[in-house]
Tab-separated table of C-alpha atoms in Angstrom:
chain	number	residue	atom	x	y	z
A	247	MET	CA	128.865	119.352	126.166
A	248	ALA	CA	127.687	120.197	122.681
A	249	ALA	CA	124.438	122.016	122.038
A	250	ALA	CA	121.598	119.690	121.138
A	251	ALA	CA	121.138	118.515	117.570
A	252	GLY	CA	123.737	120.941	116.328
A	253	VAL	CA	121.529	123.931	117.174
A	254	ALA	CA	123.491	126.838	118.588
A	255	PRO	CA	122.181	128.148	121.935
A	256	GLY	CA	119.736	130.957	121.372
A	257	ALA	CA	119.439	130.215	117.642
A	258	VAL	CA	116.047	128.485	117.741
A	259	GLY	CA	113.949	130.241	115.096
A	260	SER	CA	116.343	133.198	114.992
A	261	SER	CA	116.147	134.094	111.293
A	262	SER	CA	114.659	137.524	110.550
A	263	SER	CA	113.684	139.367	107.405
A	264	GLY	CA	112.146	142.721	106.669
A	265	SER	CA	109.453	143.329	104.059
A	266	GLY	CA	110.632	145.761	101.383
A	267	GLY	CA	110.520	149.552	101.555
A	268	GLY	CA	111.496	151.642	104.469
A	269	GLY	CA	109.477	150.556	107.506
A	270	GLY	CA	111.377	147.549	108.931
A	271	SER	CA	110.660	146.330	112.486
A	272	SER	CA	113.244	146.502	115.247
A	273	SER	CA	115.627	143.609	115.786
A	274	SER	CA	114.146	142.867	119.218
A	275	SER	CA	110.572	142.556	117.925
A	276	SER	CA	111.800	140.433	115.015
A	277	SER	CA	113.636	138.124	117.403
A	278	SER	CA	110.610	137.900	119.679
A	279	SER	CA	108.363	137.069	116.738
A	280	SER	CA	110.758	134.387	115.498
A	281	VAL	CA	111.011	132.751	118.884
A	282	SER	CA	107.257	132.789	119.444
A	283	SER	CA	106.735	131.148	116.055
A	284	ALA	CA	109.030	128.239	116.929
A	285	PRO	CA	107.141	124.976	117.560
A	286	PRO	CA	106.893	124.522	121.373
A	287	ALA	CA	107.643	120.806	121.116
A	288	ALA	CA	110.894	121.505	119.272
A	289	VAL	CA	111.905	124.158	121.793
A	290	GLU	CA	111.168	121.778	124.692
A	291	ALA	CA	113.204	119.037	123.045
A	292	VAL	CA	116.271	121.261	122.665
A	293	ALA	CA	115.949	122.580	126.219
A	294	ALA	CA	115.550	119.038	127.574
A	295	GLU	CA	118.760	117.981	125.825
A	296	TRP	CA	120.659	120.879	127.397
A	297	MET	CA	119.196	119.931	130.775
A	298	LEU	CA	120.214	116.294	130.355
A	299	GLU	CA	123.768	117.291	129.477
A	300	PHE	CA	123.874	119.531	132.539
A	301	ALA	CA	122.433	116.786	134.780
A	302	CYS	CA	125.038	114.334	133.469
A	303	SER	CA	127.793	116.841	134.191
A	304	CYS	CA	126.566	117.254	137.778
A	305	LEU	CA	126.201	113.494	138.172
A	306	CYS	CA	129.787	112.975	137.015
A	307	ARG	CA	131.145	115.617	139.371
A	308	HIS	CA	129.332	114.317	142.445
A	309	PHE	CA	130.237	110.711	141.615
A	310	ALA	CA	133.911	111.705	141.415
A	311	GLU	CA	133.671	113.693	144.665
A	312	GLN	CA	131.694	110.915	146.393
A	313	SER	CA	129.135	113.489	147.591
A	314	GLY	CA	126.257	111.121	148.201
A	315	ALA	CA	123.256	113.399	148.794
A	316	GLU	CA	123.975	115.593	145.763
A	317	PHE	CA	124.643	112.546	143.607
A	318	TRP	CA	121.254	111.025	144.480
A	319	ARG	CA	119.527	114.336	143.801
A	320	TRP	CA	120.986	114.619	140.296
A	321	ARG	CA	120.368	110.921	139.748
A	322	ASP	CA	116.652	111.599	140.113
A	323	VAL	CA	116.861	114.542	137.711
A	324	ALA	CA	118.773	112.524	135.116
A	325	ARG	CA	116.350	109.608	135.408
A	326	ALA	CA	113.354	111.861	134.851
A	327	LEU	CA	114.932	113.429	131.767
A	328	ILE	CA	116.003	110.076	130.318
A	329	ASN	CA	112.572	108.556	130.921
A	330	GLY	CA	111.070	111.477	129.042
A	331	LEU	CA	112.966	110.601	125.853
A	332	SER	CA	110.934	108.783	123.226
A	333	GLN	CA	114.253	107.788	121.676
A	334	ILE	CA	117.876	108.638	122.391
A	335	PRO	CA	119.300	111.226	119.967
A	336	PRO	CA	122.510	109.822	118.411
A	337	HIS	CA	124.651	112.672	119.735
A	338	GLN	CA	123.433	112.028	123.310
A	339	LYS	CA	123.931	108.284	123.480
A	340	LYS	CA	127.166	108.597	125.451
A	341	THR	CA	125.501	111.016	127.871
A	342	VAL	CA	122.592	108.659	128.559
A	343	TYR	CA	124.784	105.550	128.787
A	344	LEU	CA	127.190	107.255	131.203
A	345	CYS	CA	124.355	108.412	133.475
A	346	GLN	CA	122.973	104.873	133.603
A	347	LEU	CA	126.427	103.419	134.265
A	348	LEU	CA	127.103	105.776	137.205
A	349	ILE	CA	123.669	105.224	138.761
A	350	ARG	CA	124.135	101.450	138.700
A	351	THR	CA	127.768	101.459	139.800
A	352	ALA	CA	126.944	103.658	142.796
A	353	GLN	CA	124.475	100.945	143.908
A	354	GLY	CA	126.702	98.102	142.781
A	355	LYS	CA	126.859	96.358	146.158
A	356	SER	CA	123.124	96.448	146.797
A	357	LEU	CA	122.026	93.043	145.554
A	358	GLY	CA	118.472	93.742	146.644
A	359	LEU	CA	118.124	96.413	143.954
A	360	HIS	CA	117.104	95.484	140.418
A	361	PHE	CA	117.391	97.692	137.354
A	362	GLU	CA	116.372	95.013	134.857
A	363	ASN	CA	113.183	93.016	134.444
A	364	ASP	CA	115.210	89.860	134.980
A	365	GLN	CA	115.540	89.741	138.776
A	366	ARG	CA	118.704	87.682	138.539
A	367	PHE	CA	120.656	90.648	137.223
A	368	SER	CA	122.564	92.588	139.879
A	369	PRO	CA	123.177	96.362	139.598
A	370	LEU	CA	126.736	95.767	138.376
A	371	GLU	CA	125.539	93.357	135.676
A	372	SER	CA	123.225	96.086	134.466
A	373	ALA	CA	126.122	98.565	134.646
A	374	LEU	CA	128.203	96.231	132.485
A	375	SER	CA	125.569	96.311	129.744
A	376	PHE	CA	125.756	100.115	129.611
A	377	TRP	CA	129.545	100.029	129.671
A	378	THR	CA	129.390	97.747	126.626
A	379	LEU	CA	127.209	100.342	124.875
A	380	LEU	CA	129.664	103.101	125.810
A	381	GLU	CA	132.564	101.108	124.378
A	382	LYS	CA	130.762	100.934	121.037
A	383	GLU	CA	130.486	104.727	120.923
A	384	GLU	CA	134.260	105.323	121.023
A	385	ILE	CA	137.399	103.467	120.064
A	386	LYS	CA	140.304	105.600	121.269
A	387	LEU	CA	140.297	104.463	124.910
A	388	GLU	CA	140.849	100.769	124.318
A	389	LYS	CA	143.121	100.181	127.348
A	390	LEU	CA	140.858	102.032	129.784
A	391	HIS	CA	137.807	100.295	128.321
A	392	GLU	CA	139.381	96.898	128.868
A	393	ASP	CA	140.464	97.719	132.425
A	394	ILE	CA	137.000	98.894	133.441
A	395	ARG	CA	135.289	95.965	131.745
A	396	ARG	CA	137.436	93.427	133.617
A	397	LEU	CA	136.992	95.252	136.920
A	398	ILE	CA	133.214	95.242	136.547
A	399	GLN	CA	133.249	91.524	135.685
A	400	ILE	CA	135.430	90.710	138.687
A	401	GLN	CA	133.361	92.840	141.050
A	402	ILE	CA	130.105	91.282	139.880
A	403	VAL	CA	131.426	87.964	141.174
A	404	ALA	CA	133.111	89.557	144.211
A	405	VAL	CA	129.902	91.170	145.491
A	406	TYR	CA	128.114	87.801	145.435
A	407	MET	CA	131.112	86.214	147.180
A	408	GLU	CA	131.188	88.916	149.884
A	409	ASN	CA	127.541	88.177	150.647
A	410	ARG	CA	128.308	84.439	150.602
A	411	TYR	CA	126.006	83.791	147.653
A	412	PHE	CA	128.320	81.235	146.101
A	413	LYS	CA	125.678	79.511	143.998
A	414	GLU	CA	124.621	82.840	142.490
A	415	ALA	CA	128.290	83.699	141.875
A	416	ALA	CA	128.685	80.509	139.828
A	417	GLU	CA	125.515	81.263	137.886
A	418	VAL	CA	126.558	84.822	137.075
A	419	LEU	CA	129.891	83.530	135.816
A	420	GLU	CA	128.024	81.551	133.165
A	421	ARG	CA	126.153	84.691	132.111
A	422	LEU	CA	129.291	86.812	131.964
A	423	PHE	CA	131.241	84.434	129.745
A	424	THR	CA	128.804	82.789	127.363
A	425	ASP	CA	131.595	82.028	124.905
A	426	SER	CA	133.864	79.366	126.378
A	427	GLU	CA	136.887	80.994	124.711
A	428	SER	CA	135.967	84.531	125.752
A	429	ASP	CA	138.395	85.813	128.395
A	430	LYS	CA	139.144	82.203	129.254
A	431	PRO	CA	142.009	82.899	131.724
A	432	LEU	CA	139.847	85.270	133.782
A	433	ARG	CA	136.897	82.908	133.678
A	434	VAL	CA	139.019	80.008	134.922
A	435	LYS	CA	140.470	82.098	137.752
A	436	LEU	CA	137.056	83.278	138.904
A	437	ALA	CA	135.623	79.754	138.724
A	438	THR	CA	138.457	78.534	140.950
A	439	ILE	CA	137.882	81.364	143.424
A	440	ILE	CA	134.166	80.576	143.660
A	441	LYS	CA	134.975	76.958	144.518
A	442	THR	CA	137.191	78.093	147.412
A	443	LYS	CA	134.263	80.108	148.851
A	444	ASP	CA	136.805	82.685	150.048
A	445	PRO	CA	135.911	86.320	149.232
A	446	TYR	CA	139.305	87.568	150.445
A	447	VAL	CA	141.591	85.968	147.897
A	448	PRO	CA	144.294	88.273	146.414
A	449	LEU	CA	142.634	88.606	142.988
A	450	LEU	CA	139.408	90.021	144.451
A	451	GLN	CA	141.339	92.271	146.832
A	452	ASN	CA	143.716	93.602	144.176
A	453	PHE	CA	140.914	94.293	141.688
A	454	SER	CA	138.668	95.844	144.299
A	455	TYR	CA	135.502	97.906	144.124
A	456	SER	CA	137.455	101.029	145.088
A	457	LEU	CA	139.797	100.434	142.144
A	458	LEU	CA	136.770	100.170	139.857
A	459	ILE	CA	135.490	103.519	141.171
A	460	SER	CA	138.928	105.045	140.608
A	461	LYS	CA	139.054	103.840	136.999
A	462	ILE	CA	135.583	105.175	136.296
A	463	LYS	CA	136.671	108.519	137.728
A	464	SER	CA	139.525	108.536	135.198
A	465	TYR	CA	137.000	107.954	132.430
A	466	ILE	CA	134.786	110.739	133.798
A	467	GLU	CA	137.688	113.213	133.671
A	468	LEU	CA	138.251	112.489	129.985
A	469	PHE	CA	134.530	112.671	129.256
A	470	MET	CA	134.203	116.039	130.996
A	471	LYS	CA	137.156	117.515	129.092
A	472	GLU	CA	135.600	116.489	125.791
A	473	ASN	CA	132.219	117.932	126.774
A	474	GLU	CA	133.163	121.082	128.662
A	475	THR	CA	131.185	123.402	126.358
A	476	ASN	CA	127.863	122.677	128.067
A	477	PHE	CA	125.549	125.592	127.317
A	478	LEU	CA	123.810	125.757	130.690
A	479	ILE	CA	127.111	125.633	132.588
A	480	GLN	CA	128.556	128.415	130.439
A	481	GLU	CA	125.506	130.625	130.917
A	482	ALA	CA	125.361	129.946	134.665
A	483	THR	CA	129.079	130.752	134.946
A	484	LYS	CA	128.522	134.088	133.189
A	485	GLN	CA	125.594	134.851	135.492
A	486	VAL	CA	127.628	134.100	138.612
A	487	ALA	CA	130.541	136.215	137.383
A	488	SER	CA	128.377	139.160	136.326
A	489	LYS	CA	126.387	139.322	139.555
A	490	GLY	CA	129.201	138.511	141.935
A	491	LEU	CA	127.444	135.476	143.318
A	492	GLU	CA	130.614	133.637	144.322
A	493	ALA	CA	130.465	134.932	147.903
A	494	THR	CA	126.779	134.063	148.218
A	495	ALA	CA	127.379	130.554	146.894
A	496	TRP	CA	130.240	130.141	149.363
A	497	GLN	CA	128.131	131.294	152.292
A	498	ASN	CA	125.279	128.993	151.312
A	499	ARG	CA	127.483	125.966	150.653
A	500	PRO	CA	126.557	122.692	152.401
A	501	LEU	CA	128.358	122.074	155.659
A	502	GLU	CA	131.117	119.489	155.442
A	503	VAL	CA	130.730	116.831	158.097
A	504	ASN	CA	133.558	114.708	159.370
A	505	GLU	CA	132.780	111.075	158.716
A	506	ASN	CA	133.569	110.249	162.337
A	507	ASP	CA	131.353	113.052	163.654
A	508	LYS	CA	128.712	111.719	166.004
A	509	SER	CA	126.029	114.251	165.003
A	510	ASP	CA	123.640	113.540	162.180
A	511	LEU	CA	123.535	116.607	159.889
A	512	GLU	CA	120.130	115.924	158.366
A	513	THR	CA	118.524	115.368	161.755
A	514	LYS	CA	120.146	118.505	163.103
A	515	GLN	CA	118.874	120.590	160.180
A	516	ARG	CA	115.359	119.223	160.666
A	517	LEU	CA	115.635	119.990	164.382
A	518	ILE	CA	116.553	123.605	163.678
A	519	LYS	CA	113.588	123.996	161.302
A	520	GLU	CA	111.226	122.530	163.905
A	521	GLU	CA	112.568	124.899	166.546
A	522	GLN	CA	112.151	127.895	164.254
A	523	CYS	CA	108.580	126.837	163.524
A	524	ILE	CA	107.763	126.406	167.218
A	525	THR	CA	109.362	129.681	168.332
A	526	SER	CA	107.672	131.631	165.527
A	527	GLN	CA	104.286	130.486	166.873
A	528	SER	CA	105.015	131.168	170.544
A	529	SER	CA	103.825	134.372	172.246
A	530	GLY	CA	105.944	137.050	173.904
A	531	ASP	CA	107.975	140.052	172.784
A	532	ILE	CA	111.133	137.959	172.345
A	533	LYS	CA	110.329	134.723	170.527
A	534	ASN	CA	113.816	133.316	170.175
A	535	PRO	CA	114.583	131.161	173.255
A	536	ILE	CA	118.319	131.783	172.861
A	537	LEU	CA	117.825	135.574	172.987
A	538	ARG	CA	115.458	135.225	175.943
A	539	ARG	CA	118.055	133.220	177.813
A	540	HIS	CA	120.741	135.852	177.215
A	541	LEU	CA	118.376	138.623	178.360
A	542	GLY	CA	117.438	136.756	181.514
A	543	GLN	CA	113.852	136.081	180.501
A	544	LYS	CA	112.412	132.644	181.159
A	545	PRO	CA	111.085	131.051	177.941
A	546	LYS	CA	107.517	129.759	177.848
A	547	GLU	CA	108.157	126.111	177.113
A	548	SER	CA	105.409	123.930	175.803
A	549	ARG	CA	105.606	120.171	176.055
A	550	VAL	CA	106.840	120.071	172.461
A	551	LEU	CA	109.617	122.571	173.184
A	552	GLN	CA	110.626	120.666	176.306
A	553	SER	CA	110.867	117.521	174.246
A	554	LEU	CA	113.001	119.400	171.756
A	555	ASN	CA	115.385	120.520	174.498
A	556	ASN	CA	115.590	116.968	175.800
A	557	MET	CA	116.622	115.803	172.361
A	558	LYS	CA	119.345	118.455	172.309
A	559	ASN	CA	120.652	117.245	175.661
A	560	VAL	CA	120.805	113.724	174.290
A	561	GLU	CA	122.877	114.977	171.369
A	562	LYS	CA	125.289	116.800	173.677
A	563	ASN	CA	125.958	113.546	175.481
A	564	GLY	CA	127.186	112.044	172.235
A	565	VAL	CA	124.170	109.879	171.517
A	566	SER	CA	122.591	110.020	168.070
A	567	LEU	CA	119.325	111.900	167.845
A	568	ALA	CA	118.049	109.128	165.639
A	569	CYS	CA	118.275	106.750	168.578
A	570	SER	CA	115.404	108.588	170.254
A	571	ARG	CA	113.160	107.053	167.618
A	572	LYS	CA	111.812	103.558	168.016
A	573	ARG	CA	114.617	101.056	167.677
A	574	GLN	CA	114.522	98.698	164.745
A	575	ARG	CA	116.308	95.381	164.660
A	576	TRP	CA	119.293	94.931	162.398
A	577	THR	CA	118.727	92.354	159.699
A	578	CYS	CA	121.305	89.798	158.566
A	579	GLN	CA	121.443	91.554	155.201
A	580	GLU	CA	122.233	94.896	156.861
A	581	ASP	CA	124.998	93.276	158.905
A	582	LEU	CA	126.485	91.882	155.705
A	583	GLU	CA	126.267	95.317	154.069
A	584	LEU	CA	128.023	96.851	157.081
A	585	LYS	CA	130.815	94.267	157.093
A	586	SER	CA	131.265	94.644	153.370
A	587	GLY	CA	131.446	98.421	153.739
A	588	VAL	CA	134.072	98.218	156.491
A	589	ARG	CA	136.205	95.934	154.316
A	590	GLU	CA	135.838	98.328	151.416
A	591	PHE	CA	136.317	101.703	153.110
A	592	GLY	CA	137.758	100.891	156.534
A	593	VAL	CA	136.538	101.378	160.098
A	594	GLY	CA	135.463	104.971	160.716
A	595	ASN	CA	134.333	105.868	157.205
A	596	TRP	CA	130.700	105.462	158.185
A	597	ALA	CA	129.343	108.117	155.801
A	598	LYS	CA	130.889	106.394	152.779
A	599	ILE	CA	129.703	102.993	153.968
A	600	LEU	CA	126.184	104.392	154.422
A	601	ALA	CA	126.178	105.981	150.946
A	602	HIS	CA	127.298	102.796	149.200
A	603	GLY	CA	125.358	100.263	151.248
A	604	ASN	CA	121.728	99.201	151.213
A	605	PHE	CA	120.533	100.062	154.723
A	606	ASN	CA	117.005	100.505	156.038
A	607	ASN	CA	116.690	104.104	157.279
A	608	ARG	CA	120.032	104.106	159.111
A	609	THR	CA	122.456	106.909	159.981
A	610	SER	CA	126.242	106.866	160.087
A	611	VAL	CA	126.081	106.881	163.890
A	612	MET	CA	123.873	103.783	163.841
A	613	LEU	CA	126.452	102.052	161.639
A	614	LYS	CA	129.216	102.971	164.073
A	615	ASP	CA	127.262	101.657	167.070
A	616	ARG	CA	126.321	98.450	165.275
A	617	TRP	CA	129.951	97.810	164.311
A	618	ARG	CA	130.982	98.253	167.943
A	619	THR	CA	128.333	95.696	168.940
A	620	LEU	CA	129.448	93.207	166.280
A	621	SER	CA	133.069	93.615	167.354
A	622	LYS	CA	132.178	92.925	170.998
A	623	ILE	CA	130.447	89.663	170.134
A	624	GLY	CA	133.249	88.598	167.823
A	625	GLN	CA	131.390	89.042	164.536
A	626	GLY	CA	133.128	92.261	163.435
């Protein structure tokens, strides 16, 4: 991505001049003086633009890879940077619009979320407004623009249909096509579908949410190729190469969890931290209970540590650790989110369903167990 406002990286206040005669200052002191004389607000603005470009790059990558936790983390970073802008610099409009589009599309099926002041607007309706702004910034991708626009329009209606909000689906259709002649064939088809009250008609299945995600990924690839000169990425790449950090990054990479795995990674990581904290505070020459066990020494177990071991035994039996917490009833809305997710991603893809759905403090194991229950009572 291009350096902000046409300023080359490292060139902020970089001009230097020597006063006549023979006693010029060194280049390093001249550079230091120039940098220190640069207005702090201007320096912060340039740095913030580089950071926003970097955040957008990370957001694009994690959206394309469907890595939920990392996507949400960079979403928060991008939001903070965007909210800090008093106005959007012209050369960063596409960056801001794309970030907003991805954030809203990722939550497109969560009708309980609102990004606009008008509570009637769903996340995908808000996404459509940013896609319209993106279209105005470029003209060479007309076919892809049209495909994505139609897919968003169709999915706006489809999400309401899937949740059986047929009245709202009819109302949103009026908002989408204010001009009676605008996209008339599509409008007529969608109006007919809404009257059938059937969310599984071929049109909605063929132009699915997953197809929309796929098309947006195609757009992301083109965007990333055009903006691959991001300053922070280039500098970080040099740093990694010069210090040989590839092996360290590989060793510290996040663990990949099979979507059908019964263990909850976040809970397990928290459990390990709690155990480390407890063992570090316990007395004895050997504080690690695993080492004590191997050496034949009986660990001094407090009630907390016993509880911890009990939780581990529960996990070994294939029951989610999260289930040891107080059970909370499933709401009708959560059931609808679960059913919608199964239709979209298929039975077994609980991690994807969890990432794209609007659930109240659930885990992928909870989703799996709930689906089994729904199937038993004939509602799956």
